[in-house]
Short mmCIF file of C-alpha atoms and ligand atoms in Angstrom, two decimals:
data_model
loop_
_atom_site.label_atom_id
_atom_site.label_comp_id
_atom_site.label_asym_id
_atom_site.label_seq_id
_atom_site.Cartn_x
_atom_site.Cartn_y
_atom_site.Cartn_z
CA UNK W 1 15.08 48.40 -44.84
CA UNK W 2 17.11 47.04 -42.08
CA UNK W 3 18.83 44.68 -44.57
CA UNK W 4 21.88 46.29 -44.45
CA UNK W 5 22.89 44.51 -48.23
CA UNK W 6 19.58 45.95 -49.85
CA UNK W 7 19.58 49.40 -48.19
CA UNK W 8 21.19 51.68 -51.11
CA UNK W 9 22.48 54.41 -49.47
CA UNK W 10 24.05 57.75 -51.21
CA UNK W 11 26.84 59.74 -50.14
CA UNK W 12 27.69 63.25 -50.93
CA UNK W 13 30.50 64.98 -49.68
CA UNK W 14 34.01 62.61 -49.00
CA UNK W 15 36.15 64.98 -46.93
CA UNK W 16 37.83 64.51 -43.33
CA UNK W 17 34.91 63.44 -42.43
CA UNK W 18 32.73 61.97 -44.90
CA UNK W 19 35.35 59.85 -46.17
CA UNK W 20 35.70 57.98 -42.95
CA UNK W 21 31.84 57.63 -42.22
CA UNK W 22 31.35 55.89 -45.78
CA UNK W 23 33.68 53.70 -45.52
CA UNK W 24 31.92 52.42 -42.19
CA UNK W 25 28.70 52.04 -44.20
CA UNK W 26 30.92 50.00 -47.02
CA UNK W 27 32.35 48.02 -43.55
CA UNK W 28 28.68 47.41 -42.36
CA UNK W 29 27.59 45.92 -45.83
CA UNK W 30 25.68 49.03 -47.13
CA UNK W 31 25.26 49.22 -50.90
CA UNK W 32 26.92 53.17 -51.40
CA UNK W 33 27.04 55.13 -54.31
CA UNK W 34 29.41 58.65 -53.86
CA UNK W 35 29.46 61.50 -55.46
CA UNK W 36 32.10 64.37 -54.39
CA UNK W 37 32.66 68.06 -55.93
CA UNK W 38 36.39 66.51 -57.11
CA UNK W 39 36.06 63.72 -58.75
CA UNK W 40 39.12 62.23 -58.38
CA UNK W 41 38.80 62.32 -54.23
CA UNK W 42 35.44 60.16 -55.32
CA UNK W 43 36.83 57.90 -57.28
CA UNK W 44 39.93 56.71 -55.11
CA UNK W 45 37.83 56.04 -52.83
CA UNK W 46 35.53 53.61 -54.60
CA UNK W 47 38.98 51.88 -55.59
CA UNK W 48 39.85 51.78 -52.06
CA UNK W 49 36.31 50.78 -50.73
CA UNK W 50 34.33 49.53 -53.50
CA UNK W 51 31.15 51.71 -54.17
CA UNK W 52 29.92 52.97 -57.34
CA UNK W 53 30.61 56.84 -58.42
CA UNK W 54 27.55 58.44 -59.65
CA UNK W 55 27.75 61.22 -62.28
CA UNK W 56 25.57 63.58 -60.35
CA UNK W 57 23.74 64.34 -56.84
CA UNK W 58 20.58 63.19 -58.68
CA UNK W 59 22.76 60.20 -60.00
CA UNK W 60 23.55 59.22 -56.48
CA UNK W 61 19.30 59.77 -55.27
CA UNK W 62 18.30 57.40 -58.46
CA UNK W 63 20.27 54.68 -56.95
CA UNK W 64 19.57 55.36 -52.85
CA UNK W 65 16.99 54.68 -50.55
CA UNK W 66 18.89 57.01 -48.57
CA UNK W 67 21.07 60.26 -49.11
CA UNK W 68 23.51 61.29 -46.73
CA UNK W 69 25.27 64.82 -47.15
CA UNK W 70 28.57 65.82 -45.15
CA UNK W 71 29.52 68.81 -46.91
CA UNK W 72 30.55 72.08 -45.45
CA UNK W 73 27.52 74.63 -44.39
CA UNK W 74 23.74 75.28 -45.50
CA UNK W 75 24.44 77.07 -48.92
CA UNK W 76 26.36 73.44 -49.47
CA UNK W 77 23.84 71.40 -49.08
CA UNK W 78 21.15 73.29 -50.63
CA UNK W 79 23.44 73.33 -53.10
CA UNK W 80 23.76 69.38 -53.58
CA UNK W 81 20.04 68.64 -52.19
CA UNK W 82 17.93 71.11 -54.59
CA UNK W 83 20.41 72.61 -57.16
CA UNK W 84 20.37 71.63 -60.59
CA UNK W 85 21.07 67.89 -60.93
CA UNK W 86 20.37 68.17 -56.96
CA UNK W 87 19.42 64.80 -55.36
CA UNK W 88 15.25 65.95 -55.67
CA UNK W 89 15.63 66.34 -59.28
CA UNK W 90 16.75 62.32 -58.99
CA UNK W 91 14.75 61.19 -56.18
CA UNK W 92 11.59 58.79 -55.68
CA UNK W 93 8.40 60.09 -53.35
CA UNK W 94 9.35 59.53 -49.82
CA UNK W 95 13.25 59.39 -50.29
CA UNK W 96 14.92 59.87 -46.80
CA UNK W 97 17.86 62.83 -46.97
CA UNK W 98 19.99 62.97 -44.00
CA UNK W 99 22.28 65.96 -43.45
CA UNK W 100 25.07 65.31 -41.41
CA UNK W 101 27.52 68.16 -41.68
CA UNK W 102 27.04 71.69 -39.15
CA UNK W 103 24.74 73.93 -40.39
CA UNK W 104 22.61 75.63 -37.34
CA UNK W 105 19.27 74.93 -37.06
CA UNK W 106 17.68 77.22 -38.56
CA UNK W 107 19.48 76.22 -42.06
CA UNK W 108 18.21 72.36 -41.25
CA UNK W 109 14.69 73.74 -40.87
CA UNK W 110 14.43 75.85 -44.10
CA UNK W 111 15.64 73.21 -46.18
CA UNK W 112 13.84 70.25 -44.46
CA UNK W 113 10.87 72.50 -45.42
CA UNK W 114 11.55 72.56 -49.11
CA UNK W 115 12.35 69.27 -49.41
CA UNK W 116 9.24 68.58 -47.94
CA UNK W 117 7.48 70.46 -51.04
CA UNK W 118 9.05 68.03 -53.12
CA UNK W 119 7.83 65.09 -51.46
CA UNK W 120 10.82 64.41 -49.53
CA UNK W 121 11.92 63.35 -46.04
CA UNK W 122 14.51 65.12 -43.95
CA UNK W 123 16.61 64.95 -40.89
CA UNK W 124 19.19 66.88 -39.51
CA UNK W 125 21.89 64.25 -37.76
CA UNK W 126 25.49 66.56 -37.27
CA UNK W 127 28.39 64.64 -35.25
CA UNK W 128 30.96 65.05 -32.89
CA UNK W 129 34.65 63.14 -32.60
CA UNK W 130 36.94 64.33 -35.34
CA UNK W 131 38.86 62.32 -37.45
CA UNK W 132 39.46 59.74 -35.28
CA UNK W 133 36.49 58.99 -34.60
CA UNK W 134 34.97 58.86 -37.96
CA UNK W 135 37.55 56.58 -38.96
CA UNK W 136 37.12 53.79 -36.40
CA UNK W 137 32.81 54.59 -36.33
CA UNK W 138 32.83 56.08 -32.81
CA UNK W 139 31.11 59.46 -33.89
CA UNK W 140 28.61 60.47 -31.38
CA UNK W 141 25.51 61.58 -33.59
CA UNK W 142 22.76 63.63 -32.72
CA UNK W 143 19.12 63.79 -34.88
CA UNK W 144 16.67 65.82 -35.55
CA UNK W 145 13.19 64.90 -37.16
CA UNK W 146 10.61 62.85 -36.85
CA UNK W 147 11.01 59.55 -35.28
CA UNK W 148 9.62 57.18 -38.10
CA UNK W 149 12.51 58.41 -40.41
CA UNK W 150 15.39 58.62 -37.23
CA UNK W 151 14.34 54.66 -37.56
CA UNK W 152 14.74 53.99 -41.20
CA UNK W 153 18.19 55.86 -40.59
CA UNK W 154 19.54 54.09 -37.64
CA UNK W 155 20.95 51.07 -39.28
CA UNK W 156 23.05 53.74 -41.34
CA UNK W 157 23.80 55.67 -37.84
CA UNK W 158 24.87 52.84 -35.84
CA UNK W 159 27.47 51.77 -38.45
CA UNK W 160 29.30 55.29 -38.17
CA UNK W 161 28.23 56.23 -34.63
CA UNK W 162 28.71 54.52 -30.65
CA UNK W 163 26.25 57.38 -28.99
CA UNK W 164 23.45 58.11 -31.24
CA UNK W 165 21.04 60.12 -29.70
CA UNK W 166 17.70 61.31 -31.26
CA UNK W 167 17.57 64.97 -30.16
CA UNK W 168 13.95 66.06 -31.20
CA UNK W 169 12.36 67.73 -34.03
CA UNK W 170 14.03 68.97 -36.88
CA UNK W 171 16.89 71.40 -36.07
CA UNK W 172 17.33 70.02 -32.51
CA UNK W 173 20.40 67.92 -33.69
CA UNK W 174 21.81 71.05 -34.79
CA UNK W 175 21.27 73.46 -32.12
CA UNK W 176 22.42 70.43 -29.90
CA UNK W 177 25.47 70.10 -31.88
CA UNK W 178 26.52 74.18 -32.11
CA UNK W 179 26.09 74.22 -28.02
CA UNK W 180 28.58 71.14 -27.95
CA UNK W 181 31.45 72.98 -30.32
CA UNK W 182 30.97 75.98 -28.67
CA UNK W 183 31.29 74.73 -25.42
CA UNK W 184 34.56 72.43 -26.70
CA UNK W 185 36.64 75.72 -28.68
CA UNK W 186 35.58 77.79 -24.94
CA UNK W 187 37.24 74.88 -23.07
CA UNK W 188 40.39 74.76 -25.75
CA UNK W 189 41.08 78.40 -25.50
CA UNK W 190 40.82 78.19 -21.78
CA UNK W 191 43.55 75.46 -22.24
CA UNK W 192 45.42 77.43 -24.18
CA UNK W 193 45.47 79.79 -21.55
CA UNK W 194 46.09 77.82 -19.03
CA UNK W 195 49.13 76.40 -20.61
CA UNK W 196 50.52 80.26 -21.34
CA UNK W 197 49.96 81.68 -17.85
CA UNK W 198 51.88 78.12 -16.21
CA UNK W 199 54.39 79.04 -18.85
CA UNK W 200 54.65 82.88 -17.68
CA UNK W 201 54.88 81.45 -14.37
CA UNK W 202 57.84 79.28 -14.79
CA UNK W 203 55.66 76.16 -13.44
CA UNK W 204 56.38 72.47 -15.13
CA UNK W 205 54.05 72.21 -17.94
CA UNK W 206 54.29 68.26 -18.04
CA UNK W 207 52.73 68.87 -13.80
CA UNK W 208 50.10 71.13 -14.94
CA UNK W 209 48.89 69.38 -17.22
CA UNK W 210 48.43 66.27 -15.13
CA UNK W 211 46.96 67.38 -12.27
CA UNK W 212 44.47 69.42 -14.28
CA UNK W 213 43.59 66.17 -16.49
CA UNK W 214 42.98 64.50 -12.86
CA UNK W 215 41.33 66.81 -11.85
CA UNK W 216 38.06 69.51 -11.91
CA UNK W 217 40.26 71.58 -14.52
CA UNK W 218 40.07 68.70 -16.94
CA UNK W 219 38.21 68.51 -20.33
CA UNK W 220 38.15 66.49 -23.25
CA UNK W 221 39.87 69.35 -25.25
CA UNK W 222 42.44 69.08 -22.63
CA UNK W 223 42.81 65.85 -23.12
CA UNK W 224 42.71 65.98 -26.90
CA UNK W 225 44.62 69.61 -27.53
CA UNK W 226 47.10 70.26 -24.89
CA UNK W 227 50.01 68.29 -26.53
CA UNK W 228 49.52 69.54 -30.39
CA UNK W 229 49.83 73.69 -28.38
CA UNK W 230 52.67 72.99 -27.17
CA UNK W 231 54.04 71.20 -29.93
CA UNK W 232 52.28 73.61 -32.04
CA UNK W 233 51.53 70.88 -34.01
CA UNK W 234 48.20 72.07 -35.96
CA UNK W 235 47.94 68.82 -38.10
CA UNK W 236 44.08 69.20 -38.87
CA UNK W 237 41.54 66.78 -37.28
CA UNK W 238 38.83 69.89 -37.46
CA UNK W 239 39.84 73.04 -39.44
CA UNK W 240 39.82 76.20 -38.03
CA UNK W 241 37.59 77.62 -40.56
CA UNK W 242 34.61 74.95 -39.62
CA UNK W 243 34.88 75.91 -36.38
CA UNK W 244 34.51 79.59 -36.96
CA UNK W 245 31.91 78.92 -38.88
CA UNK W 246 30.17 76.66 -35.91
CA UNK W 247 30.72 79.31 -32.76
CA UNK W 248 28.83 81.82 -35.68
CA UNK W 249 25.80 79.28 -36.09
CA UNK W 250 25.62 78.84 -32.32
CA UNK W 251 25.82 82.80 -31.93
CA UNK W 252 22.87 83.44 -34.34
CA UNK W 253 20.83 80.80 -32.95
CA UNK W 254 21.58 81.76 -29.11
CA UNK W 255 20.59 85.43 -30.78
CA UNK W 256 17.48 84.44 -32.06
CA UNK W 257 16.08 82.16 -28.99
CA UNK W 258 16.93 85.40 -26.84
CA UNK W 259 14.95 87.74 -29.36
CA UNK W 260 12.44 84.67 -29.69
CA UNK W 261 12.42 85.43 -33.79
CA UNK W 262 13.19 83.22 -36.61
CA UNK W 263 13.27 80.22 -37.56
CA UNK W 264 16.03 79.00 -34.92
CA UNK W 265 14.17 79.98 -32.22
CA UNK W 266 11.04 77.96 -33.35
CA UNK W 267 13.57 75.03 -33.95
CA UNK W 268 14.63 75.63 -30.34
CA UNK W 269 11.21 76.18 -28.66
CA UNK W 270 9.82 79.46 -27.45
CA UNK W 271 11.39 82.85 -26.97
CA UNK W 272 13.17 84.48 -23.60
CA UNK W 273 11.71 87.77 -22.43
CA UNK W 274 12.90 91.19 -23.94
CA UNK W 275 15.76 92.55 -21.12
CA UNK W 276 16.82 88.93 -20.17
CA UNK W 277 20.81 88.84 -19.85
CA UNK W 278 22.45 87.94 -23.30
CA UNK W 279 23.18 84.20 -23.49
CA UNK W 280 26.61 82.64 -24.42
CA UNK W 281 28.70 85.62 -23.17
CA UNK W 282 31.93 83.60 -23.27
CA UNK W 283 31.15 82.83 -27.05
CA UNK W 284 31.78 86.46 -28.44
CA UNK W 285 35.80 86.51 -26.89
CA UNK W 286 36.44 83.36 -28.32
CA UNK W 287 34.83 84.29 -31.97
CA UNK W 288 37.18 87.10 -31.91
CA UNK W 289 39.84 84.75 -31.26
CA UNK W 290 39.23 82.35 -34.03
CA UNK W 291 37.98 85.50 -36.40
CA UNK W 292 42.07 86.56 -35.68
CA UNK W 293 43.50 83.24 -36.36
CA UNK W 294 41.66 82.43 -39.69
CA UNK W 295 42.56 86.40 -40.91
CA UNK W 296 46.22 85.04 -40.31
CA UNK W 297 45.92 82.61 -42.65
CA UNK W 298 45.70 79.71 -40.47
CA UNK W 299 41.46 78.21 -41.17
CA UNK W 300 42.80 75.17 -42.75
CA UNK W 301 44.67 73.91 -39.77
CA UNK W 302 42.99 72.77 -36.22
CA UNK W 303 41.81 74.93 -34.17
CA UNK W 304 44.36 74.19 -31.69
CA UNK W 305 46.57 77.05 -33.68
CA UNK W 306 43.90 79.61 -31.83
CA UNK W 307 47.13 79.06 -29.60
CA UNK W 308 48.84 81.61 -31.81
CA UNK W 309 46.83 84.46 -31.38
CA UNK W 310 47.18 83.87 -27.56
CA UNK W 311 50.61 83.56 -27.80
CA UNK W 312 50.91 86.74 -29.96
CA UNK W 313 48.41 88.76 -27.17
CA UNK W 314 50.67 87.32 -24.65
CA UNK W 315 54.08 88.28 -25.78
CA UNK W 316 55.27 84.94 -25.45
CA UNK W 317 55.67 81.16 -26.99
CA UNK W 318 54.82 77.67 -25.19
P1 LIG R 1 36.28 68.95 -45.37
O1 LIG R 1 37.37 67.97 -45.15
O2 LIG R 1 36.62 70.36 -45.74
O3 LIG R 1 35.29 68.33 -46.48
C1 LIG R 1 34.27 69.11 -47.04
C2 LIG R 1 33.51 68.32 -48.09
O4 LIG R 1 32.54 69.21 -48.67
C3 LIG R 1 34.39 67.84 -49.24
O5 LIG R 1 33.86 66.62 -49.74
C4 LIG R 1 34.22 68.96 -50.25
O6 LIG R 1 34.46 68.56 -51.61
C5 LIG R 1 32.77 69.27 -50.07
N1 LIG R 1 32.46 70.59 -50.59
C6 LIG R 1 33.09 71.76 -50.30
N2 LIG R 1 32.53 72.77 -50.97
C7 LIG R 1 31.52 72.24 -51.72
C8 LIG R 1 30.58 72.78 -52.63
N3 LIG R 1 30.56 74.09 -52.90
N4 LIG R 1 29.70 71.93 -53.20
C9 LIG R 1 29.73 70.60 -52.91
N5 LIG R 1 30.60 70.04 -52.06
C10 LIG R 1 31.48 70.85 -51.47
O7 LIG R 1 35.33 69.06 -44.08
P2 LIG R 1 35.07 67.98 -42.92
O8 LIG R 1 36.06 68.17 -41.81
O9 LIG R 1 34.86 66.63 -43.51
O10 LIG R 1 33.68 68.56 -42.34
C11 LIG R 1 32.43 68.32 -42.98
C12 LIG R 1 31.31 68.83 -42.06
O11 LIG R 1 31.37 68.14 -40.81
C13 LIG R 1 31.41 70.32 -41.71
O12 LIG R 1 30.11 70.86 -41.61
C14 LIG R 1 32.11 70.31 -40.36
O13 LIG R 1 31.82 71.49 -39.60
C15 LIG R 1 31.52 69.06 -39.74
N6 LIG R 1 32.33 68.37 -38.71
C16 LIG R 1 33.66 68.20 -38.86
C17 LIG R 1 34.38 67.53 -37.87
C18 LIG R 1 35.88 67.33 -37.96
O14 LIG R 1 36.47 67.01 -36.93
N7 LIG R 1 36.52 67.47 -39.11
C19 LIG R 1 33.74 67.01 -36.75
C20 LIG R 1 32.36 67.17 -36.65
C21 LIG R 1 31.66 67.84 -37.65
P3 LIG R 1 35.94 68.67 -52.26
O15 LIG R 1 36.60 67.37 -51.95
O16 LIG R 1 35.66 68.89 -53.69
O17 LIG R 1 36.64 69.85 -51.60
#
């Protein structure tokens, strides 16, 4: 399996994201067959990188010994894994599936449970690093599922990924990974603030910024965000949309650990006590935030345009 020439690996989904991570597999020497809703995204890119297009999902599974989906959330890729011409209605006993876009854990455990039915493996393995990162392999990678298959997929990880990082059971990537973009669109907004009440204040951004880069105020959205705001440059690395979509996940999975119900909280281990404190309660503010930005039209562009409903709320412009 570890022959990286005779592992076949399939690749659904060729976004921002999945793009970039199979072209690392082509770099690494992996054998990849794509498939893509729009065909013509799939097929430049075989021109550009050299794998086959296959007609299907199930097309793709015939010719894999693993299946790697970066779509956009659980209806996706229950779409793409068990839908008709899905990869099970194409794939051998034992075929390894590996989800890689956000879609909570509770999503990852549902349909590594019907995959199982059909004699498939499954692991949930969501990223972090936009663009960027996908592009020069640098994602950091987090899986869920047993360890015999986080094995057979590590060759494929370590070509895309520098930090890979085998969570725990199935779902425990995910959870892991809606914590992380929570705690990253918190830390932007706070940013965002930041750089509005400096402004209100009459301080020198460009002395702000530095000393709280240098300093305990820093972050890595700091680091990453602070110059697109005040350029209000929102050229997406990570649409606005996707992250609405992961501060949701991350609110109905911190819901259901606190009730101790569903599937997420299993995923996430046992229940907290009726009457505890509610968890996350910076999430909800921020939710709102991004739930105001994408009703203004702007969930296709980075979530560093949040920036314009603070500005709006604020009565004033960086
Ligand atoms: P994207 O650029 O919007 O790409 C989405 C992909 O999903 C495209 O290939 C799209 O196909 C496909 N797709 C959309 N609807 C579909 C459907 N109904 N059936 C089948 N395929 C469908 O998104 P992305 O930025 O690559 O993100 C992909 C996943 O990674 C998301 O879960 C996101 O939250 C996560 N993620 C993103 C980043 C980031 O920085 N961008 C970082 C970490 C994780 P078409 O080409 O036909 O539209």
């Amino acid at each position: 399996m570890a022959d990286r020439a005779g592992y076949r690996t399939g690749f659904i989904g060729l976004g921002i994201m999945g793009s970039r991570m199979a072209a690392n597999l082509r770099r690494a020497g992996f054998d990849v067959s794509v498939w893509n809703r729009t065909t013509e995204k799939a097929e430049s890119w075989a021109r550009e990188h050299g794998g086959e297009v296959a007609a299907s999902p199930a097309a793709v599974a015939e010719a894999s010994d693993a299946v790697i989906t970066m779509v956009v959330d659980g209806g996706q890729v229950e779409s793409v894994l068990l839908g008709d011409d899905g990869v099970a209605d194409g794939a051998r006993d034992g075929l390894l599936c590996v989800d890689m876009s956000t879609i909570g854990p509770g999503e990852a455990q549902r349909i590594g449970a019907a995959l199982a039915e059909r004699g498939m493996r499954f692991m949930d393995a969501p990223v972090t690093g936009s663009s960027p990162k996908a592009e020069d392999g640098t994602l950091t990678i987090m899986a869920g599922g047993e360890r015999e298959d986080f094995e057979r997929a590590r060759p494929l990880f370590e070509a895309m990924g520098e930090l890979v990082v085998h969570a725990g059971p199935l779902g425990h990537g995910q959870m892991v990974k809606v914590i992380n973009n929570t705690v990253a669109v918190i830390n932007t907004a706070v940013a965002a603030e930041a750089l509005l009440v400096g402004k209100q204040a009459g301080l020198d951004l460009d002395a702000l910024v530095t000393v709280l880069r240098g300093g305990s105020g820093g972050s890595a959205m700091l680091d990453l965000k602070a110059e697109p705001m005040r350029s209000h440059d929102y050229t997406t690395l990570f649409k606005l949309e996707h992250m609405l979509k992961d501060i949701r996940l991350c609110r109905e999975a911190a819901q259901a650990v606190s009730e101790g119900r569903g599937e997420a909280a299993q995923a996430v281990g046992k229940g907290r006590e009726a009457g505890d404190a509610p968890l996350m309660e910076f999430l909800e503010p921020v939710e709102r935030i991004l739930a105001d930005a994408d009703e203004r039209g702007l969930g296709e562009a980075d979530f560093a345009a949040l920036l314009e409903v603070l500005e709006q709320r604020a009565g004033t412009r960086l």
